[in-house]
Amino acid sequence: MHPTSVYSSPTCSVQKESVKAPRGAFWSGCWISSVSTLIVLASITPTAVTAAQANLHREHWIGTWATAPQSAIPGSIDIFQNQTLRLIVHTSAGGKKIRIKISNIYGDQPLQIGGTHIARRTAGAEIDSASDRKLLFHGEASISVPAHSQVLSDPVEVEAPTLSDLSISLFLPTATKATTSHILALQTSYVSTTGDFTQAVKFPVEKTIDSWPFLTGVDVVASPNGATIVALGSSLTDGDGSTMDANHRWPDALAERLQKAEGTKSRLGVLNLGIIGNRLLHDSPQVPGNPFGAALGESGLARFERDVLSQPGVKYVLVCLGINDILFPAFTFTPAGEKVSAKDIIAGYRQLIARAHNKGLRIIGTTIPPFENAFFKKPRAEFYTPEREAVRQEVNTWISQSGAFDAVVDFEAPVRDPAHPTRIRTDYDSGDHLHVKDAGYIATGNAVPLSLFEGH
């Protein structure tokens, strides 16, 4: 079997243009016509299996970084031509052999990549030259990624330290629309002047971007007791409201605690698969008047296979969805039929629990934080009503008391105002009364007991 795999998904409804997501935004739903991603593996004859390839299949891979792909938002779109992207990501677990995942799942044309390098980032757009490695795909430096597909690179030996910054440089030789990216990166990345600068130590920056085009995963080889933890969530997991370039999302705080812990916990990778505005039960409303189009990620039920079950070495998933299912009817473009009850949300959780258990995963529920006075600026929406608050409380009671999840983490307690429990704490409030700032996310990450990840 060839060390590079091509993942192909069914045709999606692809938006041709997008605009940058405003800060403080939270989002939902992207059309995809299938829950699952079809894996197409390059076929070979038995005599073609080399010793190196055989060893590859004995290696134990885990995820050290990942992000959820999103399609473009209607409006405008980044276009790159004969330029290099230098994308910066932050590891959780470390390793000495590495591979990356490139996604074109929302592209309607093949994605042409002329060259790819990986290195440790030193500062800004600069890299450590001693760590620079060329990445190949099926042994080739250039690749054409088919529309609606994603690819894994061949593995390369390079040390990726824990909690460190990596630089992944992609050369795009032809006019390329960023039809697949992650919108709320909260990380500065770089676009070059004209040319291939994938191995340049001092990168010639034409402009900066705050998204992650095309890159969706970084994996490392781990010891046999290494494992992957996936955080499946919305903007509260994606880190909306936290500081740019600071890695202060709650999964970052959890990853840091695990690396400081003794024993096998330091061998756990933490992947943030949050999408702004994501809902558990419904995709983004595909109706006139929805300014977000299909950019906000498919429902949690629909993307569970791709974003959770397909991650290498996954043993744990924290489910942090449900709040947007409650709030989205405040938007005038949300169809009336997408108003949900507590029973609807609970039924969705039960589906995820069954699918996780079927794959041998431990699934951890999280309570929904309060949202009194929460609002969205454009289009204007006021989210709080007593009816929605009652749904939140009923859902939280079920999460905490039903015993359906393998474990429960109370994400409400660390951020609620003790004097007014239906609101988040003033000192944690990022300004929209829904998203917290750095201190709130760190408190949330610190609320996760590390004992949940023992015995994997």
XYZ file of C-alpha atoms in Angstrom:
456
model
C 0.000 0.000 0.000
C 1.373 3.395 -0.906
C 2.163 5.716 2.025
C 0.112 8.531 0.515
C -3.677 8.266 0.529
C -6.180 10.282 -1.461
C -9.474 11.037 0.258
C -12.363 11.880 -2.038
C -15.700 13.299 -0.953
C -18.880 13.600 -2.983
C -19.564 16.836 -4.841
C -20.396 19.761 -2.575
C -22.188 22.996 -3.261
C -19.140 25.248 -3.615
C -19.281 28.990 -3.131
C -17.097 30.874 -5.595
C -16.418 33.895 -3.422
C -15.959 34.752 0.225
C -15.296 37.592 2.619
C -13.217 37.557 5.779
C -15.104 36.568 8.896
C -15.593 39.445 11.346
C -14.231 39.007 14.845
C -16.863 38.134 17.388
C -18.756 36.169 14.777
C -20.113 32.690 15.276
C -21.304 30.559 12.424
C -22.880 27.357 11.200
C -23.275 24.819 8.466
C -21.777 23.897 5.110
C -23.477 21.727 2.465
C -21.852 18.408 1.807
C -23.821 15.622 0.232
C -22.501 12.776 2.372
C -21.570 12.153 5.987
C -18.602 10.021 5.095
C -15.386 10.632 3.227
C -14.467 7.910 0.769
C -10.879 6.756 1.087
C -9.257 5.786 -2.183
C -5.901 4.136 -1.716
C -3.329 3.744 -4.463
C -3.243 0.102 -5.497
C 0.025 -1.798 -5.849
C 1.198 -5.298 -6.524
C 2.545 -7.373 -3.605
C 6.081 -7.220 -5.013
C 5.972 -3.420 -4.857
C 5.801 -3.371 -1.057
C 9.172 -2.166 0.177
C 10.615 -2.579 3.655
C 10.044 1.132 4.290
C 6.386 0.861 3.274
C 5.898 -2.221 5.430
C 7.401 -0.354 8.375
C 5.046 2.575 7.725
C 2.065 0.374 8.479
C 3.591 -0.713 11.804
C 4.004 2.901 12.862
C 1.467 4.474 15.182
C 0.297 7.883 13.979
C -1.534 10.517 16.023
C -2.647 14.042 15.244
C -0.643 16.918 16.696
C -2.580 19.706 14.947
C -5.703 19.884 12.835
C -8.401 22.281 11.744
C -11.796 21.843 10.138
C -12.082 22.822 6.460
C -14.680 25.366 5.439
C -15.887 26.565 2.082
C -15.674 30.202 1.065
C -18.050 32.941 2.247
C -19.932 34.781 -0.498
C -18.376 38.140 -1.323
C -14.671 38.030 -2.111
C -11.971 35.406 -2.049
C -8.199 35.253 -1.702
C -6.555 34.394 -5.017
C -2.895 33.376 -5.185
C -0.831 33.119 -8.383
C 2.796 32.038 -8.616
C 3.099 32.674 -4.871
C 4.062 30.757 -1.764
C 1.917 30.430 1.354
C 3.768 30.062 4.641
C 1.208 28.708 7.095
C 1.985 28.688 10.820
C 0.520 26.046 13.138
C 1.107 25.121 16.789
C 1.755 21.516 17.809
C 0.381 19.668 20.819
C 2.262 16.351 21.053
C 5.739 16.084 19.578
C 7.328 13.598 17.211
C 10.281 12.891 14.931
C 8.412 11.781 11.824
C 5.689 13.915 10.332
C 3.143 14.171 7.518
C 0.540 16.752 6.538
C -2.951 16.738 5.061
C -3.998 19.056 2.235
C -7.697 19.558 1.474
C -9.477 20.613 -1.698
C -12.871 19.280 -0.645
C -14.709 22.515 -1.475
C -12.803 23.163 -4.685
C -14.500 22.550 -8.008
C -11.156 22.476 -9.849
C -7.943 20.522 -9.167
C -5.573 22.222 -6.712
C -2.106 22.541 -8.221
C 0.759 22.535 -5.703
C 4.236 23.012 -7.119
C 6.214 22.330 -3.955
C 5.829 21.913 -0.196
C 8.270 22.324 2.697
C 7.956 21.948 6.450
C 10.237 23.464 9.091
C 10.279 24.778 12.620
C 9.296 28.444 12.766
C 11.726 30.745 14.572
C 9.959 34.127 14.470
C 7.500 35.810 12.152
C 7.819 34.216 8.697
C 11.369 32.944 9.286
C 12.344 29.300 9.753
C 15.167 27.217 11.194
C 17.061 26.112 8.071
C 18.433 22.997 9.775
C 14.888 21.688 10.224
C 13.690 22.447 6.687
C 12.414 19.383 4.818
C 10.831 18.938 1.400
C 7.505 17.117 1.497
C 6.564 14.729 -1.298
C 3.283 13.219 -2.448
C 3.593 9.730 -3.932
C 7.290 10.520 -4.224
C 6.696 13.671 -6.269
C 7.305 17.297 -5.258
C 4.305 18.610 -7.199
C 0.761 17.327 -7.024
C -2.666 17.986 -8.469
C -5.258 17.468 -5.742
C -8.561 16.485 -7.375
C -11.662 18.552 -6.728
C -13.552 17.502 -3.576
C -10.586 15.494 -2.287
C -7.791 15.626 0.252
C -4.340 14.076 0.280
C -1.726 12.963 2.786
C 1.916 13.717 2.165
C 4.603 11.068 2.360
C 6.191 10.967 5.842
C 9.434 12.847 6.452
C 11.853 12.645 9.361
C 12.099 15.942 11.228
C 11.707 16.744 14.892
C 8.485 18.544 15.774
C 8.821 19.589 19.428
C 5.810 19.686 21.717
C 3.927 23.016 21.913
C 6.022 24.511 19.119
C 5.331 26.448 15.926
C 5.730 24.747 12.568
C 5.871 26.396 9.153
C 4.225 24.649 6.204
C 5.045 26.371 2.908
C 2.961 25.666 -0.208
C 3.941 26.940 -3.656
C 0.912 27.656 -5.854
C 2.207 28.069 -9.428
C -1.122 28.883 -11.091
C -4.035 31.166 -10.254
C -5.591 29.518 -7.189
C -8.775 30.480 -5.347
C -8.831 29.657 -1.646
C -12.052 27.685 -1.926
C -11.111 25.465 1.036
C -9.719 27.041 4.195
C -10.289 27.529 7.899
C -11.663 31.017 8.470
C -10.933 31.822 12.126
C -7.293 30.747 12.360
C -6.405 33.364 14.990
C -2.878 32.911 13.661
C -0.882 35.131 11.311
C 0.368 33.351 8.205
C 2.196 34.769 5.213
C 1.913 35.165 1.434
C 5.063 35.740 -0.609
C 5.917 37.965 -3.484
C 6.031 36.215 -6.876
C 7.895 32.911 -6.851
C 8.650 29.663 -5.058
C 10.018 30.483 -1.592
C 9.103 27.217 0.107
C 12.647 26.748 1.452
C 13.522 30.392 2.067
C 14.743 31.117 5.594
C 13.896 34.808 5.235
C 10.499 34.816 3.571
C 9.635 37.771 1.273
C 6.224 38.766 2.649
C 3.789 40.486 0.314
C 0.884 40.278 2.751
C -0.345 38.441 5.831
C -3.490 36.342 6.207
C -5.411 35.133 9.256
C -6.858 31.954 7.751
C -5.436 28.521 6.924
C -5.980 27.816 3.210
C -5.914 24.142 2.188
C -3.952 22.796 5.203
C -6.095 20.683 7.546
C -3.797 18.375 9.489
C -0.335 17.579 10.816
C 0.363 14.062 12.150
C 3.347 12.592 13.970
C 4.536 9.058 14.700
C 3.996 8.322 18.376
C 4.795 5.546 20.814
C 2.236 2.712 20.998
C 0.507 4.367 23.957
C 0.078 7.687 22.174
C -3.444 8.766 21.250
C -5.474 11.629 19.806
C -8.093 13.758 21.562
C -10.568 15.604 19.310
C -12.513 18.683 20.406
C -15.634 18.885 18.199
C -17.281 22.246 18.634
C -18.363 25.693 17.518
C -16.811 29.143 17.903
C -16.421 28.508 21.635
C -13.956 25.760 20.698
C -12.504 27.631 17.695
C -11.440 30.347 20.162
C -13.503 33.338 19.008
C -12.715 36.201 21.389
C -9.198 35.012 22.263
C -5.988 36.876 21.394
C -4.497 36.597 17.915
C -1.239 34.578 17.706
C -1.425 33.601 21.399
C -2.799 30.019 21.224
C -5.256 30.687 24.034
C -8.186 28.573 22.827
C -9.339 26.085 25.457
C -7.918 23.043 23.556
C -4.541 24.837 23.629
C -4.799 25.119 27.408
C -5.642 21.417 27.647
C -2.706 20.472 25.403
C -0.316 22.493 27.547
C -1.535 20.798 30.731
C -1.138 17.343 29.177
C 2.439 18.084 28.122
C 3.295 19.161 31.652
C 1.743 16.037 33.162
C 3.677 12.905 33.981
C 3.395 9.517 32.333
C 1.555 8.787 29.114
C -0.534 11.984 29.121
C 2.297 13.835 27.393
C 1.864 11.439 24.463
C -1.633 12.711 23.708
C -2.299 15.001 20.771
C -5.149 17.529 20.977
C -6.975 18.517 17.796
C -9.257 21.558 17.577
C -12.101 20.804 15.165
C -14.205 23.818 16.118
C -16.070 25.757 13.436
C -17.599 29.159 14.086
C -21.379 28.871 14.273
C -21.459 25.107 13.878
C -24.634 23.340 14.883
C -25.172 19.763 15.966
C -28.273 19.090 13.875
C -28.365 21.421 10.863
C -26.070 22.849 8.214
C -25.946 26.552 7.483
C -29.346 27.623 6.145
C -29.100 27.514 2.350
C -31.661 30.239 1.798
C -31.673 33.770 0.348
C -30.636 36.314 2.936
C -28.026 34.142 4.643
C -24.825 36.184 4.236
C -22.643 33.276 5.327
C -23.599 30.947 2.509
C -22.196 27.450 2.968
C -19.034 28.607 4.710
C -19.913 27.683 8.239
C -19.332 23.947 8.266
C -21.708 21.044 7.929
C -23.595 19.888 11.006
C -21.777 18.003 13.727
C -23.678 14.859 12.791
C -22.600 15.185 9.154
C -18.917 15.932 9.785
C -18.373 13.470 12.632
C -16.873 10.848 10.319
C -14.431 13.214 8.597
C -13.446 15.411 11.536
C -13.445 12.860 14.374
C -13.539 9.193 13.403
C -11.030 9.576 10.561
C -8.348 11.244 12.703
C -5.265 9.063 13.240
C -5.002 7.433 16.651
C -8.233 8.971 17.929
C -9.376 7.571 21.285
C -11.307 10.477 22.814
C -13.783 13.093 21.613
C -15.211 16.031 23.551
C -18.580 17.153 22.151
C -19.041 20.907 22.493
C -22.020 21.516 20.201
C -25.616 22.540 20.878
C -25.493 26.225 21.732
C -25.976 27.375 18.140
C -28.862 24.963 17.647
C -30.596 26.875 20.431
C -29.582 30.373 19.270
C -29.824 30.273 15.482
C -33.605 30.879 15.264
C -32.749 34.457 16.318
C -31.458 34.992 12.770
C -34.264 35.933 10.401
C -32.806 33.706 7.667
C -33.069 30.518 9.756
C -35.986 28.403 8.486
C -38.795 27.933 10.995
C -38.382 24.177 10.716
C -34.875 24.409 12.191
C -36.083 25.541 15.609
C -35.084 22.727 17.954
C -36.171 21.426 21.324
C -34.051 19.959 24.087
C -35.262 16.498 23.019
C -33.985 17.133 19.475
C -30.517 18.052 20.740
C -30.438 15.070 23.090
C -31.368 12.759 20.210
C -28.426 14.183 18.243
C -26.083 13.531 21.146
C -27.298 9.945 21.351
C -26.412 9.434 17.682
C -22.855 10.685 18.247
C -22.494 8.529 21.353
C -23.542 5.400 19.450
C -21.191 6.146 16.546
C -18.266 6.857 18.882
C -18.836 3.648 20.826
C -19.084 1.678 17.596
C -15.506 2.782 16.830
C -14.233 2.208 20.363
C -13.924 5.905 21.291
C -14.556 7.421 24.681
C -17.028 10.276 24.188
C -17.159 13.136 26.676
C -20.058 15.574 26.960
C -19.684 19.230 27.914
C -22.321 21.531 29.356
C -23.457 24.629 27.438
C -22.343 28.001 28.895
C -24.861 30.801 29.580
C -25.711 33.480 27.015
C -28.008 36.112 28.553
C -27.692 39.453 26.660
C -25.686 37.776 23.882
C -25.929 39.435 20.485
C -24.588 39.399 16.942
C -23.746 42.661 15.211
C -24.324 42.039 11.515
C -26.892 40.811 10.719
C -28.262 42.044 14.020
C -29.608 39.359 16.316
C -30.476 39.240 20.010
C -30.138 35.666 21.197
C -31.505 35.426 24.705
C -35.099 34.532 25.504
C -36.463 32.716 28.570
C -37.578 29.892 26.255
C -34.055 29.382 24.886
C -32.614 29.517 28.381
C -35.039 26.780 29.438
C -33.819 24.605 26.545
C -30.190 25.174 27.601
C -30.930 24.180 31.179
C -32.865 21.063 30.142
C -30.035 19.976 27.851
C -27.415 20.616 30.540
C -29.390 18.625 33.084
C -29.531 15.672 30.699
C -25.813 15.922 29.880
C -24.911 15.992 33.574
C -27.356 13.417 34.935
C -28.270 10.923 32.194
C -25.043 8.930 32.242
C -25.240 8.615 28.447
C -21.801 10.118 27.852
C -18.769 8.216 29.113
C -17.851 11.318 31.122
C -18.971 14.923 31.446
C -16.984 18.148 31.793
C -18.844 21.155 33.171
C -17.957 24.020 30.807
C -20.711 26.190 32.261
C -19.330 26.412 35.816
C -15.959 28.106 35.130
C -17.412 30.952 33.053
C -20.836 31.719 34.546
C -21.365 34.742 36.777
C -21.932 33.438 40.339
C -24.205 36.407 41.048
C -26.170 35.977 37.816
C -25.827 32.370 36.549
C -27.575 32.987 33.215
C -24.716 35.313 32.167
C -20.998 34.770 31.638
C -18.593 36.468 34.048
C -17.918 40.124 33.274
C -14.154 39.682 33.624
C -14.249 36.849 31.055
C -16.648 38.509 28.591
C -15.066 39.325 25.208
C -17.801 41.903 24.607
C -20.676 40.052 22.956
C -21.801 38.266 26.163
C -21.374 34.937 24.392
C -17.666 34.398 23.771
C -15.070 34.615 26.503
C -11.578 36.073 26.214
C -8.256 34.433 27.054
C -8.810 34.006 30.800
C -12.180 32.368 30.185
C -10.790 29.909 27.660
C -7.890 29.013 29.939
C -10.357 28.419 32.798
C -12.390 26.195 30.477
C -9.335 24.180 29.452
C -8.322 23.844 33.087
C -11.746 22.403 33.919
C -11.031 19.210 31.960
C -9.821 16.496 34.399
C -6.699 14.859 33.010
C -7.806 11.612 34.628
C -10.317 11.256 31.763
C -7.453 10.282 29.492
C -5.951 7.469 31.528
C -5.875 3.880 30.363
C -6.030 4.538 26.621
